[in-house]
Structure formats: C-alpha cells, structure tokens
Amino acid sequence: SQQGEEDPQALSIQEGENATMNCSYKTSINNLQWYRQNSGRGLVHLILIRSNEREKHSGRLRVTLDTSKKSSSLLITASRAADTASYFCAIRYGNKLVFGAGTILRVKS
Amino acid sequence: EAQVTQNPRYLITVTGKKLTVTCSQNMNHEYMSWYRQDPGLGLRQIYYSMNVEVTDKGDVPEGYKVSRKEKRNFPLILESPSPNQTSLYFCASSGTDNTGELFFGEGSRLTVL
C-alpha cells in the first residue's frame, strides 16, 4: 500500500504540552500535506510541504520532511483543548493524494 | 463563502435502492474527488475528476459511479447499494492539479441496511 502510516495512533497530553505526530511513506513523493478533522466533520488543510523543502512553520505548527527516511512529523506547540481532533498526513503521488489512517489527539485541560 | 456542499448529510437506505449524493463547489475548482472514511482505514479515494467530462477511478471505485457535466458539480451515484457501502463519504475540490490544498465538504453519513 502507498498509504502513509501514522504514529502514534492516539495521543493524550495536557494543555500547554507539545504534541508530535509522525508519518512514514514508501515511495518518492511530490508533496506531503497535513489535515485536521474534528469529530465527524470535514477535513481542514493545515500545511503543505514540498519534496524539496525540509521544514515549514504555520503559527503553532511545525512540519518537517526527511525524504531520505521517507518520513514527516507534525509538531503542535503549546497545545490547547481546542486542538483535540484527528490529524492526517496525505501524500501526493502523481495525480493522487493518499491519506494515512490518522492520529487521534486529545488535549486535556 | 467558499465551500463544498454535500447532500444529504445523513441517509439510511436499503440494499439495492439507487441513491445519489450530490456535491457542489463554488470556488471554480477544476479538480474534484470523492473519498470514503471507515474506522482504522483512513480516507480512501473512490473517484476523481480533473475537469469537466474527465473522470478516473481511485482506489475503491467498485459499486460507484460519478459524472462531471458541469465544473461545479460532481455527484456520486450508488446504483445498487450494499451494506459494505455503509460509510462516511467526503467530497473535496482543489483549484490546481491537486498539488495544493483540498477543500472538503462536511461529509455524508450513509447507512445501507
């Protein structure tokens, strides 16, 4: 399967702590994107990192990409209860965008 | 407001009764796609369309049909629904050749009895 594999499957942290989620994939990519999904709702795009980029920031989000290890990480700093959601990596192969199974993040206040 | 609109949001139907889930976007996007989401499996692509009259199969197209007669609309058709098509369905669109951001609808939860 070309699907990204995410780790951990679930993560529970205290408000104010940092949350790190990882995504691994198998073949060369065009870009890698991260999405967020609140329970049962549509996915919302967070950030896109291209294959020639190593790091991107957006507010409290930091994404890294290591093409030699075929992996990416999403770091959410100073987490808030409102960050509780599922987070998905999505990998662009050619014309397809393939989603991982997601990480469920719970931020306790 | 830029959005992707799906209808119905919730539907319970019976095996074999044809149904259509509509999807409409107001962003003049060329690319549109349908996904289904099942627990533990993430999102799997059913069909996608690069532009009007151009559609192609995704990873799980069996049992589904689509059409793209107008740029804004991309309906998903289940000719003869079966219980294994019980799922949460999402329509999404993108303004480029899918290198960029996907905009998702709010989802359609379908139950086939």
GROMACS .gro file of C-alpha atoms in nm:
model
  222
    1SER     CA    1   0.000   0.000   0.000
    2GLN     CA    2   0.116   0.353  -0.073
    3GLN     CA    3  -0.079   0.482   0.222
    4GLY     CA    4   0.110   0.686   0.475
    5GLU     CA    5   0.148   0.523   0.813
    6GLU     CA    6   0.098   0.745   1.111
    7ASP     CA    7   0.236   0.711   1.456
    8PRO     CA    8   0.108   0.715   1.722
    9GLN     CA    9  -0.249   0.607   1.654
   10ALA     CA   10  -0.361   0.803   1.957
   11LEU     CA   11  -0.201   1.065   2.178
   12SER     CA   12  -0.324   1.218   2.503
   13ILE     CA   13  -0.149   1.521   2.651
   14GLN     CA   14  -0.207   1.806   2.892
   15GLU     CA   15  -0.288   2.154   2.775
   16GLY     CA   16   0.031   2.352   2.720
   17GLU     CA   17   0.240   2.050   2.624
   18ASN     CA   18   0.372   1.988   2.274
   19ALA     CA   19   0.226   1.716   2.052
   20THR     CA   20   0.429   1.534   1.787
   21MET     CA   21   0.282   1.309   1.520
   22ASN     CA   22   0.478   1.117   1.261
   23CYS     CA   23   0.403   0.996   0.911
   24SER     CA   24   0.606   0.748   0.707
   25TYR     CA   25   0.562   0.658   0.343
   26LYS     CA   26   0.711   0.420   0.091
   27THR     CA   27   0.795   0.584  -0.242
   28SER     CA   28   0.903   0.920  -0.383
   29ILE     CA   29   0.652   1.197  -0.334
   30ASN     CA   30   0.558   1.531  -0.486
   31ASN     CA   31   0.444   1.682  -0.161
   32LEU     CA   32   0.305   1.591   0.178
   33GLN     CA   33   0.012   1.761   0.343
   34TRP     CA   34  -0.135   1.758   0.692
   35TYR     CA   35  -0.507   1.784   0.762
   36ARG     CA   36  -0.716   1.811   1.073
   37GLN     CA   37  -1.060   1.660   1.134
   38ASN     CA   38  -1.288   1.747   1.421
   39SER     CA   39  -1.513   1.459   1.516
   40GLY     CA   40  -1.727   1.355   1.219
   41ARG     CA   41  -1.661   1.680   1.032
   42GLY     CA   42  -1.486   1.755   0.704
   43LEU     CA   43  -1.107   1.769   0.690
   44VAL     CA   44  -0.934   2.104   0.701
   45HIS     CA   45  -0.597   2.164   0.537
   46LEU     CA   46  -0.323   2.268   0.778
   47ILE     CA   47   0.003   2.281   0.589
   48LEU     CA   48   0.177   2.152   0.274
   49ILE     CA   49   0.546   2.072   0.244
   50ARG     CA   50   0.704   2.005  -0.094
   51SER     CA   51   0.959   1.733  -0.157
   52ASN     CA   52   1.243   1.987  -0.185
   53GLU     CA   53   1.157   2.151   0.148
   54ARG     CA   54   1.277   2.033   0.488
   55GLU     CA   55   1.076   2.241   0.731
   56LYS     CA   56   0.773   2.471   0.734
   57HIS     CA   57   0.600   2.670   1.003
   58SER     CA   58   0.247   2.799   1.037
   59GLY     CA   59   0.155   2.956   1.369
   60ARG     CA   60   0.196   2.687   1.635
   61LEU     CA   61   0.252   2.418   1.373
   62ARG     CA   62   0.591   2.296   1.258
   63VAL     CA   63   0.626   2.033   0.988
   64THR     CA   64   0.947   1.859   0.891
   65LEU     CA   65   1.017   1.632   0.598
   66ASP     CA   66   1.304   1.387   0.568
   67THR     CA   67   1.296   1.236   0.220
   68SER     CA   68   1.594   1.010   0.293
   69LYS     CA   69   1.397   0.844   0.572
   70LYS     CA   70   1.064   0.887   0.391
   71SER     CA   71   0.907   1.044   0.695
   72SER     CA   72   0.744   1.363   0.813
   73SER     CA   73   0.648   1.498   1.153
   74LEU     CA   74   0.387   1.748   1.267
   75LEU     CA   75   0.461   1.935   1.588
   76ILE     CA   76   0.189   2.135   1.763
   77THR     CA   77   0.340   2.359   2.027
   78ALA     CA   78   0.167   2.485   2.341
   79SER     CA   79  -0.138   2.269   2.276
   80ARG     CA   80  -0.489   2.379   2.364
   81ALA     CA   81  -0.806   2.184   2.437
   82ALA     CA   82  -0.937   2.309   2.102
   83ASP     CA   83  -0.657   2.117   1.926
   84THR     CA   84  -0.836   1.793   2.016
   85ALA     CA   85  -0.902   1.630   1.678
   86SER     CA   86  -0.775   1.368   1.435
   87TYR     CA   87  -0.473   1.459   1.226
   88PHE     CA   88  -0.398   1.303   0.890
   89CYS     CA   89  -0.099   1.312   0.665
   90ALA     CA   90  -0.172   1.300   0.294
   91ILE     CA   91   0.087   1.207   0.038
   92ARG     CA   92   0.087   1.325  -0.320
   93TYR     CA   93   0.191   1.053  -0.567
   94GLY     CA   94   0.142   1.169  -0.925
   95ASN     CA   95  -0.224   1.271  -0.956
   96LYS     CA   96  -0.330   1.101  -0.634
   97LEU     CA   97  -0.347   1.225  -0.278
   98VAL     CA   98  -0.335   0.927  -0.042
   99PHE     CA   99  -0.431   0.967   0.322
  100GLY     CA  100  -0.295   0.788   0.625
  101ALA     CA  101  -0.518   0.637   0.893
  102GLY     CA  102  -0.466   0.933   1.121
  103THR     CA  103  -0.359   1.018   1.476
  104ILE     CA  104  -0.625   1.094   1.734
  105LEU     CA  105  -0.505   1.377   1.958
  106ARG     CA  106  -0.672   1.451   2.288
  107VAL     CA  107  -0.565   1.761   2.480
  108LYS     CA  108  -0.681   1.762   2.838
  109SER     CA  109  -0.750   2.091   3.014
  110GLU     CA  110  -1.825   3.199   0.133
  111ALA     CA  111  -1.601   2.944  -0.038
  112GLN     CA  112  -1.738   2.600   0.029
  113VAL     CA  113  -1.804   2.245  -0.082
  114THR     CA  114  -2.163   2.140  -0.020
  115GLN     CA  115  -2.278   1.781   0.006
  116ASN     CA  116  -2.632   1.645   0.028
  117PRO     CA  117  -2.775   1.459   0.201
  118ARG     CA  118  -2.570   1.481   0.519
  119TYR     CA  119  -2.735   1.171   0.661
  120LEU     CA  120  -2.915   0.890   0.483
  121ILE     CA  121  -3.043   0.549   0.578
  122THR     CA  122  -3.143   0.331   0.285
  123VAL     CA  123  -3.197  -0.033   0.196
  124THR     CA  124  -2.996  -0.268  -0.018
  125GLY     CA  125  -3.048  -0.214  -0.389
  126LYS     CA  126  -3.223   0.121  -0.376
  127LYS     CA  127  -3.034   0.359  -0.604
  128LEU     CA  128  -2.915   0.680  -0.448
  129THR     CA  129  -2.718   0.988  -0.541
  130VAL     CA  130  -2.506   1.204  -0.314
  131THR     CA  131  -2.464   1.549  -0.461
  132CYS     CA  132  -2.154   1.765  -0.433
  133SER     CA  133  -2.120   2.125  -0.539
  134GLN     CA  134  -1.834   2.372  -0.503
  135ASN     CA  135  -1.840   2.748  -0.558
  136MET     CA  136  -1.465   2.805  -0.600
  137ASN     CA  137  -1.439   2.733  -0.974
  138HIS     CA  138  -1.208   2.441  -0.898
  139GLU     CA  139  -1.101   2.207  -1.173
  140TYR     CA  140  -1.025   1.907  -0.954
  141MET     CA  141  -1.292   1.721  -0.753
  142SER     CA  142  -1.280   1.392  -0.570
  143TRP     CA  143  -1.483   1.152  -0.359
  144TYR     CA  144  -1.347   0.970  -0.054
  145ARG     CA  145  -1.494   0.726   0.190
  146GLN     CA  146  -1.381   0.710   0.551
  147ASP     CA  147  -1.402   0.393   0.755
  148PRO     CA  148  -1.264   0.331   1.107
  149GLY     CA  149  -0.899   0.233   1.102
  150LEU     CA  150  -0.871   0.272   0.725
  151GLY     CA  151  -0.837   0.648   0.687
  152LEU     CA  152  -0.973   0.807   0.374
  153ARG     CA  153  -0.982   0.606   0.055
  154GLN     CA  154  -1.037   0.766  -0.281
  155ILE     CA  155  -1.335   0.644  -0.483
  156TYR     CA  156  -1.326   0.857  -0.798
  157TYR     CA  157  -1.176   1.185  -0.903
  158SER     CA  158  -1.219   1.435  -1.184
  159MET     CA  159  -0.952   1.660  -1.330
  160ASN     CA  160  -1.209   1.872  -1.516
  161VAL     CA  161  -1.547   1.865  -1.689
  162GLU     CA  162  -1.613   1.530  -1.861
  163VAL     CA  163  -1.282   1.391  -1.727
  164THR     CA  164  -1.318   1.130  -1.451
  165ASP     CA  165  -1.099   0.847  -1.330
  166LYS     CA  166  -1.108   0.566  -1.077
  167GLY     CA  167  -0.949   0.597  -0.739
  168ASP     CA  168  -0.856   0.309  -0.512
  169VAL     CA  169  -1.205   0.178  -0.432
  170PRO     CA  170  -1.437   0.252  -0.727
  171GLU     CA  171  -1.638  -0.071  -0.726
  172GLY     CA  172  -2.010  -0.012  -0.678
  173TYR     CA  173  -1.991   0.361  -0.750
  174LYS     CA  174  -2.039   0.588  -1.050
  175VAL     CA  175  -1.970   0.957  -1.099
  176SER     CA  176  -2.030   1.222  -1.361
  177ARG     CA  177  -1.887   1.567  -1.423
  178LYS     CA  178  -2.114   1.751  -1.663
  179GLU     CA  179  -2.058   2.090  -1.503
  180LYS     CA  180  -1.749   2.227  -1.335
  181ARG     CA  181  -1.919   2.293  -1.003
  182ASN     CA  182  -2.098   1.959  -0.958
  183PHE     CA  183  -1.966   1.607  -0.903
  184PRO     CA  184  -2.240   1.366  -0.792
  185LEU     CA  185  -2.165   1.020  -0.653
  186ILE     CA  186  -2.409   0.752  -0.762
  187LEU     CA  187  -2.468   0.419  -0.592
  188GLU     CA  188  -2.669   0.218  -0.844
  189SER     CA  189  -2.737  -0.075  -0.613
  190PRO     CA  190  -2.612   0.000  -0.263
  191SER     CA  191  -2.495  -0.282  -0.040
  192PRO     CA  192  -2.425  -0.290   0.336
  193ASN     CA  193  -2.047  -0.273   0.276
  194GLN     CA  194  -2.101   0.075   0.135
  195THR     CA  195  -2.212   0.197   0.476
  196SER     CA  196  -1.958   0.469   0.541
  197LEU     CA  197  -1.885   0.838   0.581
  198TYR     CA  198  -1.837   1.000   0.241
  199PHE     CA  199  -1.648   1.318   0.164
  200CYS     CA  200  -1.634   1.529  -0.146
  201ALA     CA  201  -1.332   1.753  -0.195
  202SER     CA  202  -1.207   2.000  -0.452
  203SER     CA  203  -0.883   2.170  -0.544
  204GLY     CA  204  -0.801   2.460  -0.769
  205THR     CA  205  -0.479   2.330  -0.921
  206ASP     CA  206  -0.372   1.991  -1.048
  207ASN     CA  207  -0.402   1.865  -0.692
  208THR     CA  208  -0.060   1.981  -0.577
  209GLY     CA  209  -0.231   2.221  -0.344
  210GLU     CA  210  -0.490   2.232  -0.076
  211LEU     CA  211  -0.801   2.015  -0.082
  212PHE     CA  212  -1.125   2.173   0.038
  213PHE     CA  213  -1.363   1.922   0.192
  214GLY     CA  214  -1.736   1.909   0.231
  215GLU     CA  215  -1.888   1.832   0.571
  216GLY     CA  216  -1.949   1.468   0.486
  217SER     CA  217  -2.244   1.242   0.413
  218ARG     CA  218  -2.307   0.956   0.651
  219LEU     CA  219  -2.469   0.670   0.465
  220THR     CA  220  -2.617   0.357   0.619
  221VAL     CA  221  -2.728   0.073   0.394
  222LEU     CA  222  -2.950  -0.185   0.565
   0.00000   0.00000   0.00000
